[in-house]
Amino acid sequence: MSSCFDLKEGSSSILIRPYLRTVLNVFLFSPRVPRGHALIFLGLWCGLAAAAQAGPVLKVLEPRGAQQGQVFTLTLKGEGLTPGAEINTTLPGSLSRLAPSRDLTTPESELPFLVQLKEDARVGLYPIRIRTDEGLSNVLLFSVGTFPEVIETESLLPTVANKELEKGSNDTPATAQRLVLPVTVNGTLVGPDQDYYRFAAKAGERLVFEVEARRDGSAIDPVVRVLDGSGRELASNNDALGLGVDARVEVSFAKTGDYYVLVHDAKYSDQEQNFYRLKIGSYAYAEGFFPLGWQRGGTVDVSLFGGNLKAPVKVKPNLALPASQNYVPVSLPGGASLPFQLVLGDLPEILEPAEVSAVKSEAVYTLPPATVVNGRISHPGEVDKYRLNVSPGQHWTFEVQAATLGTSRLDAFLSLYDPKTNKPLALADLLDKDDPYKQLIEAGKIVVQRLSYTVPNDVREVIVAVEDLLGRGGLNYSYRLLASEQPADFSLEVATPFVNIPVHGTTAIEVMVKRRGYLGPIHLSIPDLPEDIVQEGGDFPAENNPQMGARPGYITLTAKAEAKRRSFPISVWGEAVSANPPLRRKASVTGMVTAVKGTDQKPFQAPWLDSTLPVAVAKAVPLTLETPNRHIRLPQGRRYELQWKLIKPSQMTAPLKVYPRASYFLKDFLVERKKVEKESEYPTEGMLKLTTSLTTPAVTFDLILDGVGQGGDEYRGEKLVTARAVTVEIVPLYELKLLSEKLEIKRGQKLGLPGKVQREPGFDGVIRVRAEGLPEQVSCPEVVIAGDQNDFRLVFAASPDAKAGEFEVHLGSSATVPERKEQQDYIIPELKARLVVSAETVPVQAAK
């Protein structure tokens, strides 16, 4: 079963991964799906995902890094690495293509290059990917360092029956590999593997032992231990400050002699990406920096602190970077450690006043709106408070970033204070009763790092407070605070790190939406697409009862038959369809993804690589999945049969199954395969039944169909083929249209308001229309519209004593559905209209 969950990055099924996650979430965690059926479905999808191919795959870089200025052979290992592959990288230096080995047991599994790094190459991580006729590969990261490099000898050994040969292993102190310092060791860990290295140190010498692993895209959680010659532990570290789960320790040696350094995985897990880079040397390093970010194009002194620095070191990074880059590397001049990543924003930024972090400071400082405040919880128990001027009825959003950035230890949470009493407000009381976070906040099971607030009538000022969940503080407890006047919001993230589109074929891009108060429909779009690429779909339906977490939506890209093979970047944007003022958000991207096995393990991502999504047009595949209709108007309570057809070469006789992606999450909506009495063993066409009820929400969403067929000998494994998005618009059985949404009437007058019924074909039910919320002394009798009528007229009558003014009235309606057995009224959402009662009085008259 584990092989199914490895299909995230660095596997042959990169494009199917988001689909699997959606399917598994629906089938494993839906109370409506029997457990046995869920497990059967899981097994089915694990099997097809393991076989699906989506472009070339990079699995290994040999070596994983190199010293500045060196010449070396870089070998890419994986699948589908054709000799003519184009390498895409930002490595500072020159690359020359070498001929692949003639002794490869698996064709197209290696690509060698001769690399000459520049002498002044910046220490850091550089992405490497390739592009072939099959499309783009995944990204692997290459590390440039300052020390001479060696390879762990054990990692070069062949395997016999899945066990390393004893000769040359470094699993014990007795077989430890000898090192000459300074050095960077490129090694690997397999399950319970422990790698020992022997080195010599002089009395009084101080050495830093640092392990790069997770930062480089490895899945291991490294531990480093330093031992004396007898095996006694001198120092160890698991998660070092500023390094995430990577490890670092500095040791001062009391006497001259041989010592050992041991590297192992914290959980002794067996990971696919299992490499590490062990740096040993005498060098300066920092454990943090401040501020955590700054405005693009601005200037700021960034202070690096902690570690073995005697005093903070200030650097001034270049922030004049393009909009596609949301991070900038920050490091010590001449440092050997990988750089930190400073956030680049587009809003104004300021530093917190120095007094805010003063010990026991009770001061409250002004919080400028739409400005990022870079602050720090400098002392344990500190609470930073900011005053914001507000007006009744305004909608404000407060957001704090800290530990989620990976560069701060602050587990920050927000609270609002009443400036009159200086007491915190109950956060749960600030949320709507239907907000999914309300109950968790009341139970104390969630930390608020983002808060929406509607200003009450009697409030002119609010105090925003930032503190650590556990009351901690220090130099590494920095944050970024933003207050924005805005209505409800949402955020988007592209779930796939890259996209391959076959010529004359289609690929679906999965985008996850997190609703932050805005519950209306969202439409996705990709601006500035080339003319030979067609986008379709991109509809997120409105949600009346939002759930916690993210929902998937899809936009499909289709390459025309004449599309040229090449790669290009895109950006996915989402627009709130019903927001006022307009609301547009750019979808973030993951950069790359590495799966990490284990319970509660999050995948590694590298959003600092780029803010755009790489796309490639690849060679055509032999399968095409077509649907005759790509826009379906489906009335509530009706069914629709969606036909699909597979276009394939005649020599392909493998079975095909079509599955809809579960992207709609609608109440009372069902998609199922229509069974055929004498179904062919290898069908090339079929039908899906879409079934609604009268209570299915009237929304618009996209149906994505995937088909799986077995290719012939010339095709590698099974092929995943995707149809162009089918937009499904679920609509009411009828709609009411008024001639005018505003009616002016004088006291003592009767006026008719004409309207029209727009019925869906086949609906001839009786409709009743009534006006509700009328002011006193104003009446409007109910109107009954027969099944064969579409015009109606509402008659409003205002008595001479009617109250003058402008009022909002609601026009409700209900209908009978002839084919429905139960006699329950069918109700659609009400209309709103404005009724103006003039102060002028006229004699009572008949309706006009």
JSON list of C-alpha atoms in Angstrom, two decimals, residues 589-765:
[
{"chain": "A", "resi": 589, "resn": "VAL", "atom": "CA", "xyz": [2.95, 27.64, -6.20]},
{"chain": "A", "resi": 590, "resn": "THR", "atom": "CA", "xyz": [4.91, 24.93, -4.41]},
{"chain": "A", "resi": 591, "resn": "GLY", "atom": "CA", "xyz": [8.10, 25.14, -6.49]},
{"chain": "A", "resi": 592, "resn": "MET", "atom": "CA", "xyz": [8.84, 21.48, -5.86]},
{"chain": "A", "resi": 593, "resn": "VAL", "atom": "CA", "xyz": [7.47, 18.73, -3.65]},
{"chain": "A", "resi": 594, "resn": "THR", "atom": "CA", "xyz": [9.23, 15.85, -1.91]},
{"chain": "A", "resi": 595, "resn": "ALA", "atom": "CA", "xyz": [7.11, 13.20, -0.24]},
{"chain": "A", "resi": 596, "resn": "VAL", "atom": "CA", "xyz": [8.08, 12.39, 3.36]},
{"chain": "A", "resi": 597, "resn": "LYS", "atom": "CA", "xyz": [6.95, 9.01, 4.64]},
{"chain": "A", "resi": 598, "resn": "GLY", "atom": "CA", "xyz": [5.67, 8.70, 8.18]},
{"chain": "A", "resi": 599, "resn": "THR", "atom": "CA", "xyz": [2.79, 9.72, 10.39]},
{"chain": "A", "resi": 600, "resn": "ASP", "atom": "CA", "xyz": [1.90, 13.43, 10.37]},
{"chain": "A", "resi": 601, "resn": "GLN", "atom": "CA", "xyz": [4.78, 14.23, 8.03]},
{"chain": "A", "resi": 602, "resn": "LYS", "atom": "CA", "xyz": [4.35, 17.20, 5.71]},
{"chain": "A", "resi": 603, "resn": "PRO", "atom": "CA", "xyz": [5.91, 17.12, 2.25]},
{"chain": "A", "resi": 604, "resn": "PHE", "atom": "CA", "xyz": [8.88, 19.35, 1.56]},
{"chain": "A", "resi": 605, "resn": "GLN", "atom": "CA", "xyz": [8.10, 22.33, -0.65]},
{"chain": "A", "resi": 606, "resn": "ALA", "atom": "CA", "xyz": [10.26, 25.10, -2.08]},
{"chain": "A", "resi": 607, "resn": "PRO", "atom": "CA", "xyz": [8.02, 28.11, -2.84]},
{"chain": "A", "resi": 608, "resn": "TRP", "atom": "CA", "xyz": [11.13, 30.32, -2.92]},
{"chain": "A", "resi": 609, "resn": "LEU", "atom": "CA", "xyz": [12.10, 28.84, -6.30]},
{"chain": "A", "resi": 610, "resn": "ASP", "atom": "CA", "xyz": [9.60, 30.90, -8.30]},
{"chain": "A", "resi": 611, "resn": "SER", "atom": "CA", "xyz": [6.11, 32.34, -8.08]},
{"chain": "A", "resi": 612, "resn": "THR", "atom": "CA", "xyz": [5.11, 31.15, -11.55]},
{"chain": "A", "resi": 613, "resn": "LEU", "atom": "CA", "xyz": [4.07, 27.69, -12.68]},
{"chain": "A", "resi": 614, "resn": "PRO", "atom": "CA", "xyz": [6.27, 26.05, -15.35]},
{"chain": "A", "resi": 615, "resn": "VAL", "atom": "CA", "xyz": [4.39, 24.55, -18.29]},
{"chain": "A", "resi": 616, "resn": "ALA", "atom": "CA", "xyz": [5.64, 22.51, -21.23]},
{"chain": "A", "resi": 617, "resn": "VAL", "atom": "CA", "xyz": [3.99, 21.46, -24.46]},
{"chain": "A", "resi": 618, "resn": "ALA", "atom": "CA", "xyz": [4.95, 17.81, -24.95]},
{"chain": "A", "resi": 619, "resn": "LYS", "atom": "CA", "xyz": [4.58, 15.36, -27.80]},
{"chain": "A", "resi": 620, "resn": "ALA", "atom": "CA", "xyz": [1.13, 14.03, -28.57]},
{"chain": "A", "resi": 621, "resn": "VAL", "atom": "CA", "xyz": [-0.16, 10.93, -26.78]},
{"chain": "A", "resi": 622, "resn": "PRO", "atom": "CA", "xyz": [-2.08, 8.22, -28.66]},
{"chain": "A", "resi": 623, "resn": "LEU", "atom": "CA", "xyz": [-5.27, 8.73, -26.67]},
{"chain": "A", "resi": 624, "resn": "THR", "atom": "CA", "xyz": [-7.89, 11.46, -26.73]},
{"chain": "A", "resi": 625, "resn": "LEU", "atom": "CA", "xyz": [-10.92, 11.57, -24.45]},
{"chain": "A", "resi": 626, "resn": "GLU", "atom": "CA", "xyz": [-13.75, 13.65, -25.86]},
{"chain": "A", "resi": 627, "resn": "THR", "atom": "CA", "xyz": [-17.17, 14.78, -24.69]},
{"chain": "A", "resi": 628, "resn": "PRO", "atom": "CA", "xyz": [-19.69, 16.24, -27.18]},
{"chain": "A", "resi": 629, "resn": "ASN", "atom": "CA", "xyz": [-20.90, 18.90, -24.75]},
{"chain": "A", "resi": 630, "resn": "ARG", "atom": "CA", "xyz": [-18.61, 21.07, -22.65]},
{"chain": "A", "resi": 631, "resn": "HIS", "atom": "CA", "xyz": [-21.35, 23.18, -21.11]},
{"chain": "A", "resi": 632, "resn": "ILE", "atom": "CA", "xyz": [-24.30, 21.49, -19.43]},
{"chain": "A", "resi": 633, "resn": "ARG", "atom": "CA", "xyz": [-27.31, 23.39, -18.15]},
{"chain": "A", "resi": 634, "resn": "LEU", "atom": "CA", "xyz": [-28.90, 21.02, -15.64]},
{"chain": "A", "resi": 635, "resn": "PRO", "atom": "CA", "xyz": [-32.15, 22.04, -13.88]},
{"chain": "A", "resi": 636, "resn": "GLN", "atom": "CA", "xyz": [-32.61, 20.98, -10.28]},
{"chain": "A", "resi": 637, "resn": "GLY", "atom": "CA", "xyz": [-34.30, 17.61, -9.95]},
{"chain": "A", "resi": 638, "resn": "ARG", "atom": "CA", "xyz": [-33.26, 16.53, -13.44]},
{"chain": "A", "resi": 639, "resn": "ARG", "atom": "CA", "xyz": [-30.72, 14.08, -14.83]},
{"chain": "A", "resi": 640, "resn": "TYR", "atom": "CA", "xyz": [-28.24, 14.34, -17.65]},
{"chain": "A", "resi": 641, "resn": "GLU", "atom": "CA", "xyz": [-26.35, 11.64, -19.51]},
{"chain": "A", "resi": 642, "resn": "LEU", "atom": "CA", "xyz": [-22.86, 12.79, -20.44]},
{"chain": "A", "resi": 643, "resn": "GLN", "atom": "CA", "xyz": [-21.33, 10.87, -23.30]},
{"chain": "A", "resi": 644, "resn": "TRP", "atom": "CA", "xyz": [-17.61, 10.27, -23.62]},
{"chain": "A", "resi": 645, "resn": "LYS", "atom": "CA", "xyz": [-15.63, 8.84, -26.47]},
{"chain": "A", "resi": 646, "resn": "LEU", "atom": "CA", "xyz": [-12.09, 7.54, -26.68]},
{"chain": "A", "resi": 647, "resn": "ILE", "atom": "CA", "xyz": [-10.11, 8.22, -29.83]},
{"chain": "A", "resi": 648, "resn": "LYS", "atom": "CA", "xyz": [-7.20, 5.79, -30.08]},
{"chain": "A", "resi": 649, "resn": "PRO", "atom": "CA", "xyz": [-5.13, 3.87, -32.61]},
{"chain": "A", "resi": 650, "resn": "SER", "atom": "CA", "xyz": [-6.77, 0.71, -33.86]},
{"chain": "A", "resi": 651, "resn": "GLN", "atom": "CA", "xyz": [-3.95, -1.48, -32.52]},
{"chain": "A", "resi": 652, "resn": "MET", "atom": "CA", "xyz": [-4.70, -0.40, -28.96]},
{"chain": "A", "resi": 653, "resn": "THR", "atom": "CA", "xyz": [-7.15, -2.90, -27.48]},
{"chain": "A", "resi": 654, "resn": "ALA", "atom": "CA", "xyz": [-6.69, -2.29, -23.76]},
{"chain": "A", "resi": 655, "resn": "PRO", "atom": "CA", "xyz": [-9.69, -1.51, -21.54]},
{"chain": "A", "resi": 656, "resn": "LEU", "atom": "CA", "xyz": [-10.49, 2.04, -20.59]},
{"chain": "A", "resi": 657, "resn": "LYS", "atom": "CA", "xyz": [-12.27, 3.32, -17.52]},
{"chain": "A", "resi": 658, "resn": "VAL", "atom": "CA", "xyz": [-13.46, 6.85, -17.06]},
{"chain": "A", "resi": 659, "resn": "TYR", "atom": "CA", "xyz": [-13.52, 8.52, -13.66]},
{"chain": "A", "resi": 660, "resn": "PRO", "atom": "CA", "xyz": [-14.81, 11.97, -12.70]},
{"chain": "A", "resi": 661, "resn": "ARG", "atom": "CA", "xyz": [-12.66, 13.96, -10.33]},
{"chain": "A", "resi": 662, "resn": "ALA", "atom": "CA", "xyz": [-14.52, 14.69, -7.09]},
{"chain": "A", "resi": 663, "resn": "SER", "atom": "CA", "xyz": [-14.23, 18.45, -7.29]},
{"chain": "A", "resi": 664, "resn": "TYR", "atom": "CA", "xyz": [-17.82, 19.51, -6.72]},
{"chain": "A", "resi": 665, "resn": "PHE", "atom": "CA", "xyz": [-18.68, 18.46, -3.12]},
{"chain": "A", "resi": 666, "resn": "LEU", "atom": "CA", "xyz": [-22.35, 19.23, -3.68]},
{"chain": "A", "resi": 667, "resn": "LYS", "atom": "CA", "xyz": [-25.30, 18.12, -1.63]},
{"chain": "A", "resi": 668, "resn": "ASP", "atom": "CA", "xyz": [-27.57, 15.66, -3.44]},
{"chain": "A", "resi": 669, "resn": "PHE", "atom": "CA", "xyz": [-25.46, 15.45, -6.58]},
{"chain": "A", "resi": 670, "resn": "LEU", "atom": "CA", "xyz": [-24.38, 12.10, -7.98]},
{"chain": "A", "resi": 671, "resn": "VAL", "atom": "CA", "xyz": [-22.16, 11.04, -10.87]},
{"chain": "A", "resi": 672, "resn": "GLU", "atom": "CA", "xyz": [-22.17, 7.37, -11.81]},
{"chain": "A", "resi": 673, "resn": "ARG", "atom": "CA", "xyz": [-21.27, 5.23, -14.79]},
{"chain": "A", "resi": 674, "resn": "LYS", "atom": "CA", "xyz": [-24.22, 4.13, -16.88]},
{"chain": "A", "resi": 675, "resn": "LYS", "atom": "CA", "xyz": [-24.19, 0.37, -17.23]},
{"chain": "A", "resi": 676, "resn": "VAL", "atom": "CA", "xyz": [-24.62, -1.17, -20.66]},
{"chain": "A", "resi": 677, "resn": "GLU", "atom": "CA", "xyz": [-26.31, -4.55, -21.04]},
{"chain": "A", "resi": 678, "resn": "LYS", "atom": "CA", "xyz": [-23.68, -5.95, -23.40]},
{"chain": "A", "resi": 679, "resn": "GLU", "atom": "CA", "xyz": [-20.65, -3.87, -22.71]},
{"chain": "A", "resi": 680, "resn": "SER", "atom": "CA", "xyz": [-17.59, -4.42, -24.85]},
{"chain": "A", "resi": 681, "resn": "GLU", "atom": "CA", "xyz": [-14.50, -5.76, -23.16]},
{"chain": "A", "resi": 682, "resn": "TYR", "atom": "CA", "xyz": [-12.58, -2.83, -24.59]},
{"chain": "A", "resi": 683, "resn": "PRO", "atom": "CA", "xyz": [-15.12, 0.02, -24.82]},
{"chain": "A", "resi": 684, "resn": "THR", "atom": "CA", "xyz": [-14.28, 3.16, -26.75]},
{"chain": "A", "resi": 685, "resn": "GLU", "atom": "CA", "xyz": [-17.32, 5.08, -25.59]},
{"chain": "A", "resi": 686, "resn": "GLY", "atom": "CA", "xyz": [-19.60, 5.27, -22.62]},
{"chain": "A", "resi": 687, "resn": "MET", "atom": "CA", "xyz": [-21.87, 7.45, -20.56]},
{"chain": "A", "resi": 688, "resn": "LEU", "atom": "CA", "xyz": [-21.93, 9.05, -17.13]},
{"chain": "A", "resi": 689, "resn": "LYS", "atom": "CA", "xyz": [-25.21, 9.85, -15.39]},
{"chain": "A", "resi": 690, "resn": "LEU", "atom": "CA", "xyz": [-25.41, 13.20, -13.59]},
{"chain": "A", "resi": 691, "resn": "THR", "atom": "CA", "xyz": [-28.28, 13.21, -11.11]},
{"chain": "A", "resi": 692, "resn": "THR", "atom": "CA", "xyz": [-29.60, 16.18, -9.12]},
{"chain": "A", "resi": 693, "resn": "SER", "atom": "CA", "xyz": [-32.45, 16.67, -6.69]},
{"chain": "A", "resi": 694, "resn": "LEU", "atom": "CA", "xyz": [-34.68, 19.66, -6.06]},
{"chain": "A", "resi": 695, "resn": "THR", "atom": "CA", "xyz": [-32.40, 20.58, -3.15]},
{"chain": "A", "resi": 696, "resn": "THR", "atom": "CA", "xyz": [-29.11, 20.39, -5.06]},
{"chain": "A", "resi": 697, "resn": "PRO", "atom": "CA", "xyz": [-27.52, 23.87, -4.83]},
{"chain": "A", "resi": 698, "resn": "ALA", "atom": "CA", "xyz": [-27.87, 26.03, -7.93]},
{"chain": "A", "resi": 699, "resn": "VAL", "atom": "CA", "xyz": [-24.17, 26.55, -8.66]},
{"chain": "A", "resi": 700, "resn": "THR", "atom": "CA", "xyz": [-21.66, 26.32, -11.49]},
{"chain": "A", "resi": 701, "resn": "PHE", "atom": "CA", "xyz": [-18.68, 23.97, -11.34]},
{"chain": "A", "resi": 702, "resn": "ASP", "atom": "CA", "xyz": [-16.47, 21.92, -13.63]},
{"chain": "A", "resi": 703, "resn": "LEU", "atom": "CA", "xyz": [-16.48, 18.21, -14.22]},
{"chain": "A", "resi": 704, "resn": "ILE", "atom": "CA", "xyz": [-13.10, 16.73, -15.09]},
{"chain": "A", "resi": 705, "resn": "LEU", "atom": "CA", "xyz": [-13.04, 13.28, -16.67]},
{"chain": "A", "resi": 706, "resn": "ASP", "atom": "CA", "xyz": [-9.95, 11.08, -16.73]},
{"chain": "A", "resi": 707, "resn": "GLY", "atom": "CA", "xyz": [-9.55, 7.89, -18.74]},
{"chain": "A", "resi": 708, "resn": "VAL", "atom": "CA", "xyz": [-6.88, 5.23, -18.41]},
{"chain": "A", "resi": 709, "resn": "GLY", "atom": "CA", "xyz": [-5.89, 2.96, -21.28]},
{"chain": "A", "resi": 710, "resn": "GLN", "atom": "CA", "xyz": [-3.00, 0.55, -21.91]},
{"chain": "A", "resi": 711, "resn": "GLY", "atom": "CA", "xyz": [-0.60, 1.62, -24.66]},
{"chain": "A", "resi": 712, "resn": "GLY", "atom": "CA", "xyz": [1.05, -0.72, -27.14]},
{"chain": "A", "resi": 713, "resn": "ASP", "atom": "CA", "xyz": [4.69, -1.72, -27.11]},
{"chain": "A", "resi": 714, "resn": "GLU", "atom": "CA", "xyz": [5.76, 1.69, -28.38]},
{"chain": "A", "resi": 715, "resn": "TYR", "atom": "CA", "xyz": [4.16, 3.39, -25.36]},
{"chain": "A", "resi": 716, "resn": "ARG", "atom": "CA", "xyz": [5.61, 3.16, -21.88]},
{"chain": "A", "resi": 717, "resn": "GLY", "atom": "CA", "xyz": [2.99, 1.77, -19.50]},
{"chain": "A", "resi": 718, "resn": "GLU", "atom": "CA", "xyz": [-0.49, 3.14, -19.06]},
{"chain": "A", "resi": 719, "resn": "LYS", "atom": "CA", "xyz": [-1.45, 6.60, -20.17]},
{"chain": "A", "resi": 720, "resn": "LEU", "atom": "CA", "xyz": [-3.57, 9.05, -18.24]},
{"chain": "A", "resi": 721, "resn": "VAL", "atom": "CA", "xyz": [-5.77, 11.00, -20.63]},
{"chain": "A", "resi": 722, "resn": "THR", "atom": "CA", "xyz": [-7.91, 13.94, -19.57]},
{"chain": "A", "resi": 723, "resn": "ALA", "atom": "CA", "xyz": [-10.92, 15.45, -21.31]},
{"chain": "A", "resi": 724, "resn": "ARG", "atom": "CA", "xyz": [-11.43, 19.18, -21.62]},
{"chain": "A", "resi": 725, "resn": "ALA", "atom": "CA", "xyz": [-13.35, 20.63, -18.70]},
{"chain": "A", "resi": 726, "resn": "VAL", "atom": "CA", "xyz": [-17.11, 20.22, -18.79]},
{"chain": "A", "resi": 727, "resn": "THR", "atom": "CA", "xyz": [-18.83, 23.16, -17.10]},
{"chain": "A", "resi": 728, "resn": "VAL", "atom": "CA", "xyz": [-21.97, 22.09, -15.26]},
{"chain": "A", "resi": 729, "resn": "GLU", "atom": "CA", "xyz": [-24.47, 24.83, -14.45]},
{"chain": "A", "resi": 730, "resn": "ILE", "atom": "CA", "xyz": [-27.16, 23.65, -12.05]},
{"chain": "A", "resi": 731, "resn": "VAL", "atom": "CA", "xyz": [-30.09, 26.03, -12.33]},
{"chain": "A", "resi": 732, "resn": "PRO", "atom": "CA", "xyz": [-33.55, 26.45, -10.75]},
{"chain": "A", "resi": 733, "resn": "LEU", "atom": "CA", "xyz": [-36.58, 25.12, -12.63]},
{"chain": "A", "resi": 734, "resn": "TYR", "atom": "CA", "xyz": [-37.66, 28.71, -13.14]},
{"chain": "A", "resi": 735, "resn": "GLU", "atom": "CA", "xyz": [-36.56, 32.30, -12.56]},
{"chain": "A", "resi": 736, "resn": "LEU", "atom": "CA", "xyz": [-38.53, 35.47, -11.94]},
{"chain": "A", "resi": 737, "resn": "LYS", "atom": "CA", "xyz": [-37.67, 38.64, -13.82]},
{"chain": "A", "resi": 738, "resn": "LEU", "atom": "CA", "xyz": [-39.14, 42.04, -12.88]},
{"chain": "A", "resi": 739, "resn": "LEU", "atom": "CA", "xyz": [-39.62, 44.87, -15.33]},
{"chain": "A", "resi": 740, "resn": "SER", "atom": "CA", "xyz": [-38.10, 47.16, -12.71]},
{"chain": "A", "resi": 741, "resn": "GLU", "atom": "CA", "xyz": [-36.39, 46.54, -9.38]},
{"chain": "A", "resi": 742, "resn": "LYS", "atom": "CA", "xyz": [-37.74, 49.81, -7.98]},
{"chain": "A", "resi": 743, "resn": "LEU", "atom": "CA", "xyz": [-41.38, 50.87, -7.61]},
{"chain": "A", "resi": 744, "resn": "GLU", "atom": "CA", "xyz": [-42.50, 54.35, -6.54]},
{"chain": "A", "resi": 745, "resn": "ILE", "atom": "CA", "xyz": [-46.04, 54.64, -5.17]},
{"chain": "A", "resi": 746, "resn": "LYS", "atom": "CA", "xyz": [-48.00, 57.48, -3.62]},
{"chain": "A", "resi": 747, "resn": "ARG", "atom": "CA", "xyz": [-50.20, 57.12, -0.57]},
{"chain": "A", "resi": 748, "resn": "GLY", "atom": "CA", "xyz": [-53.72, 56.14, -1.64]},
{"chain": "A", "resi": 749, "resn": "GLN", "atom": "CA", "xyz": [-52.41, 54.72, -4.92]},
{"chain": "A", "resi": 750, "resn": "LYS", "atom": "CA", "xyz": [-52.41, 51.28, -6.53]},
{"chain": "A", "resi": 751, "resn": "LEU", "atom": "CA", "xyz": [-49.61, 50.30, -8.92]},
{"chain": "A", "resi": 752, "resn": "GLY", "atom": "CA", "xyz": [-48.85, 47.13, -10.82]},
{"chain": "A", "resi": 753, "resn": "LEU", "atom": "CA", "xyz": [-45.32, 45.74, -11.16]},
{"chain": "A", "resi": 754, "resn": "PRO", "atom": "CA", "xyz": [-45.05, 43.50, -14.25]},
{"chain": "A", "resi": 755, "resn": "GLY", "atom": "CA", "xyz": [-42.84, 40.44, -14.29]},
{"chain": "A", "resi": 756, "resn": "LYS", "atom": "CA", "xyz": [-42.03, 37.40, -16.34]},
{"chain": "A", "resi": 757, "resn": "VAL", "atom": "CA", "xyz": [-41.30, 33.76, -15.56]},
{"chain": "A", "resi": 758, "resn": "GLN", "atom": "CA", "xyz": [-38.41, 32.08, -17.35]},
{"chain": "A", "resi": 759, "resn": "ARG", "atom": "CA", "xyz": [-39.11, 28.35, -17.21]},
{"chain": "A", "resi": 760, "resn": "GLU", "atom": "CA", "xyz": [-36.70, 25.59, -17.96]},
{"chain": "A", "resi": 761, "resn": "PRO", "atom": "CA", "xyz": [-37.91, 23.37, -20.83]},
{"chain": "A", "resi": 762, "resn": "GLY", "atom": "CA", "xyz": [-40.44, 20.82, -19.61]},
{"chain": "A", "resi": 763, "resn": "PHE", "atom": "CA", "xyz": [-41.37, 22.62, -16.39]},
{"chain": "A", "resi": 764, "resn": "ASP", "atom": "CA", "xyz": [-45.07, 23.57, -16.27]},
{"chain": "A", "resi": 765, "resn": "GLY", "atom": "CA", "xyz": [-45.71, 23.74, -12.54]}
]
